[in-house]
């Protein structure tokens, strides 16, 4: 079975595997309005590393939701380590008490869930946030409603079923879960853009491209994904949204 596209890119040595790249993470965090000592929940691929970054840059108490305890890596800075924690669990059944967090950052997580589980995950996130706490997320999105053919091509190049929504669909999902004051922007999928590779990978971009040429199978898959996201870029985007828990 083919690896999902982010894992395939990771196998080539790509370090940033979220569709919106570093831009989406930075933008989402900048709009959360984090304050020192607040409790932040981080959900998504690379959550432990993002938790380290936020604890360092914003001096928050960052908790990463992890797929496995093996995702926790040692932190040599004792003061920073005291602001970090990790819990193994699922976004559809969070292992936290109600109203435990001041803010949540969700990255490239909900698009992997079918719509009913997306709704359940958002309800869980709403449950563990304090009243009027803020959530920021960035997820794969449709720039316009896709044709069945485009949906099929996305499944083919992604190597897995994913469930993006149009922007209004993500807004509706947030509001249905008890969030308000939704704001959003639609960014590009940065995997294959020159700027995205330069920003996300730096000098490592050359290694990623070289790895794609090391086997015919890898080159075919890389080229097919590149071609799809270029030729149909009017369909593909990343929604970066913030909202506030009602109440």
Short mmCIF file of C-alpha atoms in Angstrom, two decimals:
data_model
loop_
_atom_site.label_atom_id
_atom_site.label_comp_id
_atom_site.label_asym_id
_atom_site.label_seq_id
_atom_site.Cartn_x
_atom_site.Cartn_y
_atom_site.Cartn_z
CA UNK A 1 0.00 0.00 0.00
CA UNK A 2 1.30 3.46 -0.92
CA UNK A 3 2.37 5.77 1.86
CA UNK A 4 0.21 8.87 2.34
CA UNK A 5 1.79 11.78 0.50
CA UNK A 6 3.20 13.51 3.63
CA UNK A 7 4.91 10.27 4.71
CA UNK A 8 6.25 9.72 1.20
CA UNK A 9 7.77 13.21 1.27
CA UNK A 10 9.21 12.47 4.71
CA UNK A 11 10.84 9.34 3.27
CA UNK A 12 12.62 11.63 0.78
CA UNK A 13 14.03 13.60 3.70
CA UNK A 14 11.47 16.40 3.80
CA UNK A 15 11.28 17.82 7.32
CA UNK A 16 8.12 19.94 7.07
CA UNK A 17 5.27 17.65 6.04
CA UNK A 18 2.21 19.78 6.81
CA UNK A 19 0.54 21.00 3.59
CA UNK A 20 0.62 24.64 4.67
CA UNK A 21 4.24 24.46 5.76
CA UNK A 22 5.94 26.81 8.19
CA UNK A 23 3.89 29.75 6.93
CA UNK A 24 0.64 28.17 8.13
CA UNK A 25 2.11 27.37 11.55
CA UNK A 26 3.54 30.87 12.06
CA UNK A 27 0.36 32.56 10.85
CA UNK A 28 -1.92 30.44 13.05
CA UNK A 29 0.25 31.06 16.12
CA UNK A 30 0.44 34.81 15.47
CA UNK A 31 -3.36 34.99 15.50
CA UNK A 32 -3.83 33.05 18.73
CA UNK A 33 -2.58 35.96 20.85
CA UNK A 34 -0.72 33.67 23.23
CA UNK A 35 0.42 35.02 26.59
CA UNK A 36 3.14 33.78 28.89
CA UNK A 37 2.15 30.90 31.21
CA UNK A 38 -1.04 30.07 29.34
CA UNK A 39 -1.76 26.39 28.68
CA UNK A 40 -1.61 25.51 24.97
CA UNK A 41 -2.72 22.22 23.43
CA UNK A 42 -0.86 21.24 20.23
CA UNK A 43 -2.39 18.65 17.88
CA UNK A 44 -1.02 17.33 14.60
CA UNK A 45 2.05 15.78 12.98
CA UNK A 46 5.23 16.89 14.71
CA UNK A 47 3.23 18.10 17.72
CA UNK A 48 6.14 17.55 20.12
CA UNK A 49 8.48 19.75 18.08
CA UNK A 50 5.78 22.42 17.71
CA UNK A 51 5.21 22.30 21.47
CA UNK A 52 8.93 22.91 22.04
CA UNK A 53 8.85 25.86 19.64
CA UNK A 54 5.82 27.46 21.27
CA UNK A 55 7.12 26.93 24.81
CA UNK A 56 10.39 28.56 23.80
CA UNK A 57 9.03 31.47 21.75
CA UNK A 58 5.84 32.28 23.69
CA UNK A 59 6.77 30.92 27.16
CA UNK A 60 3.51 28.99 27.36
CA UNK A 61 2.86 25.67 29.06
CA UNK A 62 2.65 23.53 25.92
CA UNK A 63 1.07 20.08 25.85
CA UNK A 64 1.43 17.90 22.74
CA UNK A 65 -1.14 15.27 21.80
CA UNK A 66 0.91 12.27 20.67
CA UNK A 67 0.28 9.06 18.76
CA UNK A 68 2.94 7.27 20.83
CA UNK A 69 5.07 7.92 23.90
CA UNK A 70 8.05 7.35 21.59
CA UNK A 71 7.29 10.77 20.06
CA UNK A 72 8.57 12.46 23.22
CA UNK A 73 12.20 13.48 22.74
CA UNK A 74 14.58 14.61 25.49
CA UNK A 75 14.90 18.35 26.12
CA UNK A 76 18.31 19.46 27.40
CA UNK A 77 17.05 22.82 28.67
CA UNK A 78 15.68 22.18 32.18
CA UNK A 79 13.61 25.38 32.31
CA UNK A 80 12.10 24.69 28.89
CA UNK A 81 11.40 21.08 29.82
CA UNK A 82 9.26 22.26 32.74
CA UNK A 83 6.97 24.03 30.26
CA UNK A 84 6.51 20.90 28.13
CA UNK A 85 4.32 17.84 28.44
CA UNK A 86 2.94 15.16 26.15
CA UNK A 87 -0.08 12.89 26.36
CA UNK A 88 -0.87 9.92 24.15
CA UNK A 89 -4.39 9.99 22.79
CA UNK A 90 -6.77 10.74 19.95
CA UNK A 91 -8.24 14.07 18.94
CA UNK A 92 -11.69 12.44 18.91
CA UNK A 93 -11.29 11.39 22.56
CA UNK A 94 -8.92 13.81 24.25
CA UNK A 95 -7.30 12.60 27.50
CA UNK A 96 -7.85 15.91 29.30
CA UNK A 97 -10.33 17.37 31.74
CA UNK A 98 -12.89 19.94 30.63
CA UNK A 99 -11.74 23.57 30.39
CA UNK A 100 -8.08 22.63 30.84
CA UNK A 101 -6.51 24.87 28.14
CA UNK A 102 -6.32 28.55 27.27
CA UNK A 103 -5.71 27.89 23.57
CA UNK A 104 -5.36 25.09 21.02
CA UNK A 105 -3.34 24.75 17.82
CA UNK A 106 -4.52 22.05 15.40
CA UNK A 107 -2.30 21.35 12.39
CA UNK A 108 -3.11 19.12 9.40
CA UNK A 109 -5.09 16.70 11.57
CA UNK A 110 -8.79 17.05 10.84
CA UNK A 111 -8.51 16.52 7.07
CA UNK A 112 -7.61 12.89 7.74
CA UNK A 113 -10.92 12.32 9.51
CA UNK A 114 -14.24 11.65 7.84
CA UNK A 115 -16.75 14.48 8.40
CA UNK A 116 -18.53 12.86 11.37
CA UNK A 117 -15.21 12.40 13.16
CA UNK A 118 -14.16 15.95 12.27
CA UNK A 119 -17.28 17.14 14.09
CA UNK A 120 -16.50 14.90 17.07
CA UNK A 121 -12.91 16.17 17.22
CA UNK A 122 -14.03 19.80 17.21
CA UNK A 123 -16.50 19.06 20.01
CA UNK A 124 -13.69 17.49 22.03
CA UNK A 125 -11.47 20.51 21.44
CA UNK A 126 -14.30 22.79 22.51
CA UNK A 127 -14.75 20.71 25.66
CA UNK A 128 -11.13 21.00 26.84
CA UNK A 129 -10.89 24.75 26.15
CA UNK A 130 -11.79 27.36 28.75
CA UNK A 131 -14.71 29.70 28.04
CA UNK A 132 -13.78 32.25 25.34
CA UNK A 133 -10.46 30.47 24.73
CA UNK A 134 -9.13 30.57 21.18
CA UNK A 135 -8.42 27.83 18.67
CA UNK A 136 -6.26 28.08 15.55
CA UNK A 137 -6.10 25.45 12.86
CA UNK A 138 -4.74 24.95 9.39
CA UNK A 139 -6.14 22.19 7.22
CA UNK A 140 -6.28 21.06 3.61
CA UNK A 141 -9.15 22.86 1.89
CA UNK A 142 -10.87 23.16 -1.44
CA UNK A 143 -10.60 26.55 -3.10
CA UNK A 144 -13.78 25.69 -4.97
CA UNK A 145 -16.12 22.72 -4.90
CA UNK A 146 -14.25 19.85 -6.59
CA UNK A 147 -15.47 17.72 -9.45
CA UNK A 148 -15.59 13.93 -8.86
CA UNK A 149 -12.58 13.61 -11.16
CA UNK A 150 -10.52 16.04 -9.07
CA UNK A 151 -11.53 14.27 -5.86
CA UNK A 152 -10.34 11.01 -7.42
CA UNK A 153 -7.02 12.52 -8.48
CA UNK A 154 -6.42 13.88 -4.98
CA UNK A 155 -6.99 10.42 -3.49
CA UNK A 156 -4.64 8.95 -6.08
CA UNK A 157 -1.73 11.34 -5.54
CA UNK A 158 -2.26 11.48 -1.75
CA UNK A 159 -2.25 7.70 -1.46
CA UNK A 160 -5.05 7.85 1.11
CA UNK A 161 -8.55 9.20 1.52
CA UNK A 162 -8.64 12.75 2.87
CA UNK A 163 -11.62 14.96 3.59
CA UNK A 164 -10.89 18.63 2.83
CA UNK A 165 -13.73 21.12 3.04
CA UNK A 166 -14.37 24.38 1.25
CA UNK A 167 -13.72 27.38 3.49
CA UNK A 168 -17.41 27.81 4.31
CA UNK A 169 -17.53 24.15 5.26
CA UNK A 170 -14.74 24.57 7.81
CA UNK A 171 -16.50 27.66 9.18
CA UNK A 172 -19.76 25.72 9.52
CA UNK A 173 -17.97 22.87 11.31
CA UNK A 174 -16.37 25.25 13.81
CA UNK A 175 -19.63 27.06 14.50
CA UNK A 176 -21.55 23.79 14.88
CA UNK A 177 -19.04 22.73 17.56
CA UNK A 178 -19.64 25.87 19.62
CA UNK A 179 -17.04 28.28 18.27
CA UNK A 180 -17.68 31.86 17.18
CA UNK A 181 -15.88 34.88 15.68
CA UNK A 182 -14.31 32.70 12.98
CA UNK A 183 -11.66 34.36 10.80
CA UNK A 184 -9.71 32.70 8.03
CA UNK A 185 -7.45 33.00 5.04
CA UNK A 186 -6.73 30.56 2.23
CA UNK A 187 -3.04 29.79 1.71
CA UNK A 188 -1.27 27.64 -0.86
CA UNK A 189 -0.21 24.01 -0.53
CA UNK A 190 3.52 24.60 -0.14
CA UNK A 191 4.86 21.11 -0.85
CA UNK A 192 5.93 21.78 -4.42
CA UNK A 193 6.24 25.55 -4.76
CA UNK A 194 9.71 27.03 -5.00
CA UNK A 195 9.04 29.48 -2.18
CA UNK A 196 7.56 26.73 -0.03
CA UNK A 197 10.56 24.45 -0.49
CA UNK A 198 13.00 27.29 0.20
CA UNK A 199 11.12 28.44 3.31
CA UNK A 200 10.34 25.02 4.74
CA UNK A 201 13.51 23.14 3.86
CA UNK A 202 16.31 25.64 3.19
CA UNK A 203 19.46 23.79 2.16
CA UNK A 204 17.63 20.49 2.69
CA UNK A 205 15.48 21.15 -0.39
CA UNK A 206 18.27 19.93 -2.68
CA UNK A 207 18.48 16.67 -0.73
CA UNK A 208 14.71 16.15 -1.06
CA UNK A 209 14.82 16.69 -4.82
CA UNK A 210 17.88 14.46 -5.21
CA UNK A 211 16.14 11.69 -3.25
CA UNK A 212 13.13 11.90 -5.58
CA UNK A 213 15.43 11.07 -8.50
CA UNK A 214 17.05 8.05 -6.85
CA UNK A 215 14.41 5.57 -8.02
CA UNK A 216 11.97 5.47 -10.91
CA UNK A 217 9.05 4.78 -8.56
CA UNK A 218 9.86 7.77 -6.33
CA UNK A 219 10.34 10.04 -9.34
CA UNK A 220 7.02 8.97 -10.87
CA UNK A 221 5.15 9.63 -7.66
CA UNK A 222 6.86 12.95 -6.97
CA UNK A 223 6.25 14.11 -10.54
CA UNK A 224 2.59 13.02 -10.48
CA UNK A 225 1.92 14.90 -7.24
CA UNK A 226 3.78 17.98 -8.48
CA UNK A 227 1.82 17.95 -11.73
CA UNK A 228 -1.55 17.55 -9.99
CA UNK A 229 -1.01 20.40 -7.53
CA UNK A 230 0.27 22.65 -10.32
CA UNK A 231 -2.31 21.88 -13.00
CA UNK A 232 -5.27 21.96 -10.59
CA UNK A 233 -3.99 24.57 -8.14
CA UNK A 234 -7.29 26.43 -8.51
CA UNK A 235 -8.82 23.63 -6.42
CA UNK A 236 -6.23 23.09 -3.69
CA UNK A 237 -5.49 25.28 -0.70
CA UNK A 238 -4.85 25.35 3.03
CA UNK A 239 -7.33 27.14 5.25
CA UNK A 240 -5.82 28.94 8.23
CA UNK A 241 -8.57 29.78 10.71
CA UNK A 242 -8.99 31.11 14.22
CA UNK A 243 -12.11 31.08 16.35
CA UNK A 244 -13.22 31.62 19.93
CA UNK A 245 -15.11 29.22 22.18
CA UNK A 246 -18.55 30.65 22.79
CA UNK A 247 -19.55 31.56 26.33
#
